[in-house]
CSV table of C-alpha atoms and ligand atoms in Angstrom, one decimal:
chain,number,residue,atom,x,y,z
E,1,MET,CA,0.0,0.0,0.0
E,2,SER,CA,1.5,3.3,-1.0
E,3,ILE,CA,0.7,5.8,1.7
E,4,SER,CA,0.6,9.5,1.2
E,5,THR,CA,0.9,11.7,4.3
E,6,HIS,CA,-0.1,15.3,5.0
E,7,LEU,CA,3.1,16.3,6.6
E,8,SER,CA,3.6,18.7,9.4
E,9,PRO,CA,6.2,21.4,9.0
E,10,VAL,CA,8.4,19.6,11.6
E,11,VAL,CA,8.3,16.4,9.6
E,12,LEU,CA,9.0,18.4,6.4
E,13,LEU,CA,12.2,19.9,7.9
E,14,ALA,CA,13.4,16.4,8.8
E,15,GLY,CA,11.9,14.5,5.9
E,16,LEU,CA,13.2,16.7,3.0
E,17,ALA,CA,12.2,16.7,-0.6
E,18,ARG,CA,11.1,13.1,-1.0
E,19,ALA,CA,8.4,13.4,1.6
E,20,ALA,CA,7.3,16.8,0.3
E,21,ALA,CA,6.9,15.4,-3.2
E,22,LEU,CA,4.3,12.9,-2.1
E,23,PRO,CA,0.9,14.0,-3.4
E,24,ALA,CA,-2.1,14.5,-1.1
E,25,CYS,CA,-4.8,11.9,-1.6
E,26,ILE,CA,-7.8,12.8,-3.9
E,27,LEU,CA,-10.8,13.3,-1.7
E,28,SER,CA,-14.1,11.7,-2.5
E,29,PHE,CA,-15.9,13.7,0.2
E,30,ASP,CA,-14.9,16.7,2.3
E,31,GLY,CA,-17.1,17.4,5.4
E,32,ARG,CA,-14.5,19.6,7.1
E,33,VAL,CA,-16.2,22.8,8.3
E,34,PRO,CA,-14.8,26.1,7.0
E,35,GLN,CA,-14.1,29.0,9.5
E,36,ASN,CA,-16.9,31.1,8.0
E,37,ALA,CA,-19.5,28.4,8.6
E,38,THR,CA,-22.3,29.2,11.1
E,39,SER,CA,-24.9,27.0,12.7
E,40,LYS,CA,-27.2,28.2,9.8
E,41,THR,CA,-24.9,26.7,7.3
E,42,PHE,CA,-26.0,23.3,8.6
E,43,VAL,CA,-29.7,23.9,7.6
E,44,SER,CA,-28.6,25.2,4.2
E,45,LYS,CA,-27.5,23.7,0.9
E,46,GLN,CA,-23.9,24.7,1.8
E,47,SER,CA,-23.9,22.1,4.5
E,48,PRO,CA,-21.7,19.1,3.4
E,49,PHE,CA,-24.2,17.0,5.2
E,50,ASN,CA,-28.0,16.5,4.8
E,51,PRO,CA,-29.5,19.6,6.3
E,52,GLY,CA,-32.7,17.7,7.5
E,53,TYR,CA,-31.4,14.5,9.1
E,54,VAL,CA,-31.0,12.6,11.5
E,55,LEU,CA,-32.7,14.5,14.3
E,56,GLY,CA,-35.9,14.8,16.4
E,57,PRO,CA,-38.8,16.2,14.4
E,58,ASN,CA,-38.8,19.3,16.6
E,59,VAL,CA,-35.1,19.9,16.4
E,60,THR,CA,-33.1,21.6,13.6
E,61,TRP,CA,-29.4,21.5,13.0
E,62,ASP,CA,-28.9,25.2,13.6
E,63,GLU,CA,-30.3,24.7,17.1
E,64,ILE,CA,-27.7,22.0,18.1
E,65,ILE,CA,-24.6,22.6,16.0
E,66,GLU,CA,-22.0,24.6,18.0
E,67,PHE,CA,-18.4,25.6,17.6
E,68,PRO,CA,-16.5,24.6,20.7
E,69,PRO,CA,-13.6,26.7,21.9
E,70,ILE,CA,-11.1,23.8,21.7
E,71,PRO,CA,-8.0,23.2,19.7
E,72,PRO,CA,-8.8,21.8,16.2
E,73,SER,CA,-8.3,18.1,15.5
E,74,ARG,CA,-5.2,17.1,13.4
E,75,PHE,CA,-6.9,17.1,10.0
E,76,ASP,CA,-8.8,20.3,10.7
E,77,ARG,CA,-5.7,22.1,11.8
E,78,GLN,CA,-4.0,21.0,8.5
E,79,ALA,CA,-6.9,22.2,6.4
E,80,GLY,CA,-7.6,25.4,8.4
E,81,THR,CA,-11.1,24.1,9.2
E,82,LYS,CA,-12.9,24.0,12.6
E,83,PRO,CA,-14.4,21.4,14.9
E,84,VAL,CA,-18.2,21.2,15.6
E,85,GLY,CA,-20.2,20.0,18.5
E,86,LEU,CA,-23.6,18.4,18.6
E,87,SER,CA,-25.9,17.3,21.5
E,88,LEU,CA,-28.7,15.1,22.6
E,89,SER,CA,-31.7,16.0,24.6
E,90,ASP,CA,-35.1,14.4,25.3
E,91,LYS,CA,-36.3,15.9,22.0
E,92,SER,CA,-33.8,13.8,20.1
E,93,VAL,CA,-36.4,11.2,19.1
E,94,PHE,CA,-36.2,10.6,15.4
E,95,LEU,CA,-39.5,10.1,13.4
E,96,SER,CA,-38.5,7.6,10.8
E,97,GLY,CA,-40.5,7.3,7.5
E,98,SER,CA,-40.3,3.5,7.7
E,99,GLU,CA,-40.3,2.8,11.4
E,100,GLY,CA,-42.3,5.6,13.0
E,101,ARG,CA,-41.1,7.4,16.2
E,102,GLU,CA,-38.0,5.6,17.4
E,103,THR,CA,-38.9,6.1,21.0
E,104,ALA,CA,-36.1,4.2,22.6
E,105,LEU,CA,-33.3,5.9,20.7
E,106,ARG,CA,-31.8,9.4,21.0
E,107,ARG,CA,-30.2,10.6,17.7
E,108,ALA,CA,-28.3,13.6,16.4
E,109,GLU,CA,-26.3,12.3,13.4
E,110,LEU,CA,-24.7,14.2,10.5
E,111,LEU,CA,-25.7,12.3,7.4
E,112,VAL,CA,-24.0,11.6,4.1
E,113,ASN,CA,-26.6,10.1,1.8
E,114,ASN,CA,-27.5,10.0,-1.9
E,115,ASN,CA,-23.7,9.9,-2.5
E,116,ASP,CA,-23.0,6.5,-4.0
E,117,PRO,CA,-19.3,7.2,-4.7
E,118,THR,CA,-18.7,7.4,-0.9
E,119,VAL,CA,-20.0,3.8,-0.6
E,120,THR,CA,-18.4,2.2,-3.6
E,121,GLY,CA,-14.8,1.4,-4.8
E,122,HIS,CA,-12.0,1.7,-2.3
E,123,LYS,CA,-12.4,4.7,0.1
E,124,THR,CA,-11.1,5.7,3.5
E,125,TRP,CA,-13.3,7.7,6.0
E,126,HIS,CA,-11.7,10.0,8.5
E,127,MET,CA,-13.3,11.3,11.7
E,128,SER,CA,-11.9,12.7,14.9
E,129,VAL,CA,-14.0,12.5,18.1
E,130,ARG,CA,-13.6,14.3,21.4
E,131,THR,CA,-15.9,14.3,24.4
E,132,ASP,CA,-17.3,17.4,26.2
E,133,PRO,CA,-16.4,16.9,29.9
E,134,ALA,CA,-19.2,19.4,30.8
E,135,ARG,CA,-21.9,17.3,29.1
E,136,PRO,CA,-20.7,13.7,29.5
E,137,LEU,CA,-22.1,10.6,27.9
E,138,ASN,CA,-23.4,7.7,30.0
E,139,TYR,CA,-21.2,4.7,29.3
E,140,THR,CA,-23.8,2.4,30.7
E,141,HIS,CA,-25.5,2.9,27.4
E,142,GLU,CA,-24.2,1.9,24.0
E,143,TYR,CA,-23.5,4.8,21.6
E,144,GLN,CA,-22.9,4.8,17.8
E,145,PHE,CA,-20.6,7.6,16.7
E,146,ALA,CA,-20.3,6.6,13.0
E,147,PHE,CA,-21.7,3.8,10.8
E,148,HIS,CA,-22.6,2.8,7.3
E,149,GLU,CA,-26.2,1.9,7.1
E,150,ALA,CA,-27.7,-0.2,4.3
E,151,GLN,CA,-30.0,1.5,1.8
E,152,ASP,CA,-33.0,-0.4,3.3
E,153,PHE,CA,-31.9,0.6,6.8
E,154,GLN,CA,-31.9,-3.0,7.9
E,155,ALA,CA,-28.1,-3.4,8.4
E,156,ASP,CA,-25.0,-1.5,9.5
E,157,PHE,CA,-21.9,-2.7,7.8
E,158,TRP,CA,-19.4,-1.2,10.2
E,159,SER,CA,-19.7,1.1,13.2
E,160,ILE,CA,-17.7,3.1,15.7
E,161,LYS,CA,-19.2,2.6,19.1
E,162,ALA,CA,-18.7,3.3,22.8
E,163,GLY,CA,-20.3,2.2,26.1
E,164,ALA,CA,-21.7,-1.1,27.4
E,165,PRO,CA,-22.9,-3.2,24.5
E,166,LEU,CA,-26.5,-3.1,23.5
E,167,GLY,CA,-28.2,-6.2,25.0
E,168,ALA,CA,-25.8,-6.5,27.9
E,169,PRO,CA,-27.5,-7.3,31.3
E,170,VAL,CA,-28.8,-4.1,32.8
E,171,ASP,CA,-26.3,-4.3,35.7
E,172,THR,CA,-23.3,-4.3,33.3
E,173,PRO,CA,-20.8,-1.6,34.4
E,174,PRO,CA,-20.1,1.4,32.2
E,175,ARG,CA,-17.5,0.7,29.5
E,176,LYS,CA,-15.6,3.8,28.5
E,177,THR,CA,-13.9,2.5,25.4
E,178,PHE,CA,-14.2,3.1,21.6
E,179,ARG,CA,-15.0,0.0,19.6
E,180,VAL,CA,-14.9,-0.5,15.9
E,181,GLU,CA,-17.3,-3.3,14.9
E,182,GLY,CA,-18.3,-5.1,11.7
E,183,TYR,CA,-21.5,-6.2,10.0
E,184,LYS,CA,-24.4,-5.9,12.4
E,185,TRP,CA,-25.9,-9.3,11.7
E,186,ASP,CA,-22.7,-11.4,12.0
E,187,VAL,CA,-23.0,-13.7,15.0
E,188,PRO,CA,-21.1,-12.7,17.0
E,189,THR,CA,-20.5,-9.2,15.6
E,190,LYS,CA,-16.8,-8.8,14.9
E,191,LEU,CA,-14.8,-6.5,17.2
E,192,PHE,CA,-12.1,-5.0,15.1
E,193,PHE,CA,-10.5,-2.6,17.5
E,194,GLU,CA,-11.0,-1.4,21.1
E,195,THR,CA,-9.2,1.4,22.9
E,196,PRO,CA,-9.8,3.5,26.0
E,197,LEU,CA,-12.0,6.6,25.6
E,198,THR,CA,-10.2,9.4,27.3
E,199,ASP,CA,-11.6,12.9,27.8
E,200,ASP,CA,-9.9,16.1,26.6
E,201,VAL,CA,-8.1,14.2,23.8
E,202,TRP,CA,-8.9,14.0,20.1
E,203,HIS,CA,-9.3,10.4,18.9
E,204,ASN,CA,-8.7,10.1,15.2
E,205,PHE,CA,-10.1,7.2,13.2
E,206,GLY,CA,-9.5,6.0,9.7
E,207,ILE,CA,-11.9,3.4,8.3
E,208,ASP,CA,-10.5,2.0,5.1
E,209,LEU,CA,-13.1,0.2,3.0
E,210,ASN,CA,-12.6,-1.9,-0.1
E,211,PHE,CA,-16.3,-2.3,-1.1
E,212,ASP,CA,-15.5,-4.5,-4.1
E,213,GLU,CA,-13.5,-7.0,-2.0
E,214,ASN,CA,-15.6,-6.6,1.2
E,215,MET,CA,-12.4,-5.7,3.2
E,216,ILE,CA,-12.0,-3.2,6.0
E,217,SER,CA,-9.0,-2.0,7.9
E,218,VAL,CA,-8.8,0.4,10.8
E,219,LEU,CA,-6.4,3.3,11.5
E,220,TYR,CA,-6.2,5.3,14.7
E,221,SER,CA,-4.2,7.9,16.6
E,222,THR,CA,-4.7,10.5,19.3
E,223,ASN,CA,-4.3,14.3,19.1
E,224,ASP,CA,-1.7,15.2,16.5
E,225,GLN,CA,-0.1,11.8,16.0
E,226,PRO,CA,-0.2,10.4,12.5
E,227,LEU,CA,-2.7,7.6,11.9
E,228,LYS,CA,-1.4,4.0,12.3
E,229,VAL,CA,-3.0,0.8,11.1
E,230,VAL,CA,-4.4,-0.9,14.1
E,231,MET,CA,-6.2,-3.6,12.2
E,232,PRO,CA,-5.0,-4.8,8.8
E,233,PRO,CA,-7.4,-5.5,5.9
E,234,THR,CA,-10.0,-8.0,7.2
E,235,PHE,CA,-13.1,-9.6,5.6
E,236,ASN,CA,-16.3,-7.9,6.5
E,237,ASN,CA,-19.7,-7.7,4.7
E,238,ILE,CA,-19.8,-4.1,3.3
E,239,SER,CA,-22.0,-5.1,0.3
E,240,GLY,CA,-21.0,-2.1,-1.8
E,241,LYS,CA,-21.9,-3.8,-5.0
E,242,ALA,CA,-25.5,-4.6,-4.6
E,243,PRO,CA,-27.5,-1.5,-5.7
E,244,THR,CA,-30.1,-2.0,-2.9
E,245,THR,CA,-27.5,-2.0,-0.1
E,246,LEU,CA,-25.3,1.0,-1.1
E,247,GLY,CA,-26.5,3.0,1.8
E,248,GLU,CA,-25.4,6.0,3.7
E,249,THR,CA,-22.9,7.1,6.4
E,250,HIS,CA,-23.7,8.7,9.7
E,251,PHE,CA,-21.5,10.7,12.1
E,252,GLY,CA,-22.6,11.9,15.5
E,253,LEU,CA,-24.5,10.6,18.5
E,254,GLN,CA,-26.9,7.7,18.6
E,255,LYS,CA,-27.7,6.7,22.2
E,256,ARG,CA,-29.2,3.2,22.6
E,257,PRO,CA,-31.5,2.1,25.4
E,258,LEU,CA,-30.9,-0.3,28.3
E,259,GLY,CA,-32.7,-3.6,28.5
E,260,ALA,CA,-33.2,-4.0,24.7
E,261,ASN,CA,-31.6,-6.1,22.1
E,262,ILE,CA,-30.5,-5.9,18.4
E,263,GLU,CA,-34.0,-6.8,17.2
E,264,ASN,CA,-36.1,-4.3,19.2
E,265,PHE,CA,-33.9,-1.4,20.4
E,266,LEU,CA,-35.8,1.2,18.4
E,267,PHE,CA,-38.8,0.9,20.7
E,268,ASN,CA,-37.9,-1.3,23.7
E,269,GLY,CA,-35.7,-0.6,26.7
E,270,THR,CA,-35.2,2.5,28.8
E,271,GLN,CA,-33.6,6.0,28.5
E,272,GLU,CA,-33.3,8.5,31.3
E,273,GLU,CA,-35.1,11.8,31.1
E,274,GLY,CA,-33.5,15.2,31.3
E,275,ILE,CA,-30.4,14.3,29.3
E,276,ASP,CA,-27.9,16.9,28.0
E,277,GLU,CA,-25.0,15.1,26.3
E,278,ALA,CA,-22.6,16.3,23.7
E,279,LEU,CA,-19.8,15.2,21.4
E,280,PHE,CA,-17.2,17.2,19.4
E,281,LEU,CA,-16.4,16.1,15.9
E,282,GLY,CA,-13.6,17.2,13.6
E,283,GLY,CA,-11.9,16.3,10.3
E,284,ILE,CA,-14.7,14.3,8.6
E,285,PHE,CA,-13.5,13.6,5.0
E,286,GLN,CA,-13.0,10.6,2.7
E,287,ASP,CA,-9.9,9.6,0.7
E,288,ASP,CA,-10.2,7.9,-2.6
E,289,SER,CA,-7.9,5.0,-1.8
E,290,THR,CA,-8.2,3.3,-5.2
E,291,ASN,CA,-4.4,3.6,-5.5
E,292,GLY,CA,-3.8,2.9,-1.8
E,293,CYS,CA,-3.6,6.5,-0.8
E,294,ILE,CA,-4.6,7.1,2.8
E,295,THR,CA,-4.2,10.5,4.5
E,296,LEU,CA,-2.2,9.8,7.7
F,1,NAG,C1,-17.2,30.9,3.1
F,1,NAG,O1,-16.2,31.4,2.2
F,1,NAG,C2,-16.1,30.8,0.9
F,1,NAG,C3,-15.0,31.4,0.2
F,1,NAG,O2,-15.1,32.8,0.2
F,1,NAG,C4,-17.5,30.9,0.2
F,1,NAG,O3,-17.4,30.3,-1.0
F,1,NAG,C5,-18.5,30.3,1.0
F,1,NAG,O4,-19.8,30.5,0.4
F,1,NAG,C6,-18.6,30.9,2.4
F,1,NAG,N1,-19.5,30.1,3.2
F,1,NAG,C7,-20.3,30.6,4.1
F,1,NAG,C8,-21.1,29.6,4.9
F,1,NAG,O5,-20.4,31.8,4.2
F,2,NAG,C1,-42.8,17.4,18.8
F,2,NAG,O1,-43.7,18.4,19.0
F,2,NAG,C2,-45.0,17.9,19.0
F,2,NAG,C3,-46.0,19.1,19.0
F,2,NAG,O2,-45.6,19.9,20.1
F,2,NAG,C4,-45.3,16.9,20.1
F,2,NAG,O3,-46.5,16.3,20.0
F,2,NAG,C5,-44.2,15.8,19.9
F,2,NAG,O4,-44.3,14.9,21.0
F,2,NAG,C6,-42.8,16.3,19.9
F,2,NAG,N1,-41.9,15.3,19.6
F,2,NAG,C7,-40.8,15.1,20.3
F,2,NAG,C8,-40.0,13.9,19.9
F,2,NAG,O5,-40.5,15.8,21.2
F,3,NAG,C1,-26.8,6.3,33.2
F,3,NAG,O1,-27.7,5.3,32.7
F,3,NAG,C2,-28.1,4.4,33.7
F,3,NAG,C3,-28.9,3.3,33.0
F,3,NAG,O2,-29.9,3.9,32.2
F,3,NAG,C4,-28.9,5.1,34.7
F,3,NAG,O3,-29.3,4.2,35.7
F,3,NAG,C5,-28.0,6.2,35.3
F,3,NAG,O4,-28.8,7.0,36.2
F,3,NAG,C6,-27.5,7.1,34.2
F,3,NAG,N1,-26.5,8.1,34.8
F,3,NAG,C7,-26.7,9.4,34.7
F,3,NAG,C8,-25.6,10.2,35.3
F,3,NAG,O5,-27.6,9.9,34.0
F,4,NAG,C1,-24.4,-8.9,3.5
F,4,NAG,O1,-25.2,-7.8,3.8
F,4,NAG,C2,-26.4,-7.7,2.9
F,4,NAG,C3,-27.2,-6.5,3.4
F,4,NAG,O2,-27.6,-6.6,4.7
F,4,NAG,C4,-27.2,-9.0,3.1
F,4,NAG,O3,-28.3,-8.9,2.2
F,4,NAG,C5,-26.3,-10.2,2.8
F,4,NAG,O4,-27.1,-11.4,3.0
F,4,NAG,C6,-25.1,-10.2,3.6
F,4,NAG,N1,-24.2,-11.3,3.3
F,4,NAG,C7,-23.7,-12.1,4.2
F,4,NAG,C8,-22.8,-13.2,3.6
F,4,NAG,O5,-24.0,-12.0,5.4
F,5,NAG,C1,-40.6,-4.9,22.6
F,5,NAG,O1,-40.5,-5.2,21.2
F,5,NAG,C2,-41.5,-6.1,20.7
F,5,NAG,C3,-41.2,-6.4,19.3
F,5,NAG,O2,-40.3,-5.5,18.7
F,5,NAG,C4,-42.9,-5.6,20.9
F,5,NAG,O3,-43.8,-6.5,20.5
F,5,NAG,C5,-43.1,-5.3,22.4
F,5,NAG,O4,-44.3,-4.8,22.6
F,5,NAG,C6,-42.0,-4.4,23.0
F,5,NAG,N1,-42.2,-4.3,24.4
F,5,NAG,C7,-42.1,-3.2,25.0
F,5,NAG,C8,-42.3,-3.2,26.5
F,5,NAG,O5,-42.0,-2.1,24.5
């Protein structure tokens, strides 16, 4: 795999002309947020994401998008773009066209849909995640921070999660880790990578997807460290070829209930009332990795 890096000035000084000559990867999607974006940008056509989804019916993106006063993540710093925050409240109950009110879920997810190139070929997603210590998550619950959902909404092909797994006994202790998991209906679901979820740190993920070969690999680093492969290419159902399962990719917060399972968690199980939970996101973009190029 030939790997291209976005080099920091320090590396350039040490790494000389050969490194500087490496081209940047071609991007197939750029969701990094320019400095002049406002919360209103996220309800407009200028939003890189779908301006109407995935939120409670009484919530709009301009009400929950914020620009936290924190240092930018690695790939935002390099692009001169800025981090965003989003939050969950009791109003975050999505009204699904196919499922109705998903009463047991709380959702605020930036959505990349109707964009088949992002779910075909060989691509690498990037996303950085950081918690808001003032509005913590509850790691007794399972959260999804990112996932690729099938076109018919009946499967997730991969996901980045945190918290005690959905379906665990209700007295399971909190689990403050990130997990990258595979195809939702595999039994058991494959766990590709797990690492502690620490506060006040940017956690950078790369999800490298070869849709033609059904292969996934995972890259990870913290703060300003270059990404490293933490799981080499591994078989996983990502069904990029079948037109009915191309699907869409979500980035944000999905909080799952306690006391439910994979079959019924939209409507069964419990959530506390009065929640105010937030997450900071940065550097969402996708490399075209057809020629092996991955931004590190
Ligand atoms: C931000 O600035 C760019 C470049 O001038 C412009 O194209 C874009 O429309 C602006 N975006 C917003 C949300 O104002
Ligand atoms: C949205 O507002 C309507 C009208 O006030 C209310 O009936 C409904 O329960 C609200 N939905 C949510 C998820 O808060
Ligand atoms: C976290 O979730 C558990 C299970 O739903 C609940 O018992 C607990 O009160 C929650 N903690 C907070 C701080 O909300
Ligand atoms: C892969 O996922 C698709 C979409 O959910 C499903 O139709 C297909 O049966 C899955 N294949 C395997 C081998 O699990
Ligand atoms: C749990 O889910 C099942 C099927 O999805 C449904 O029939 C049942 O009524 C639900 N139970 C509760 C308590 O919500």
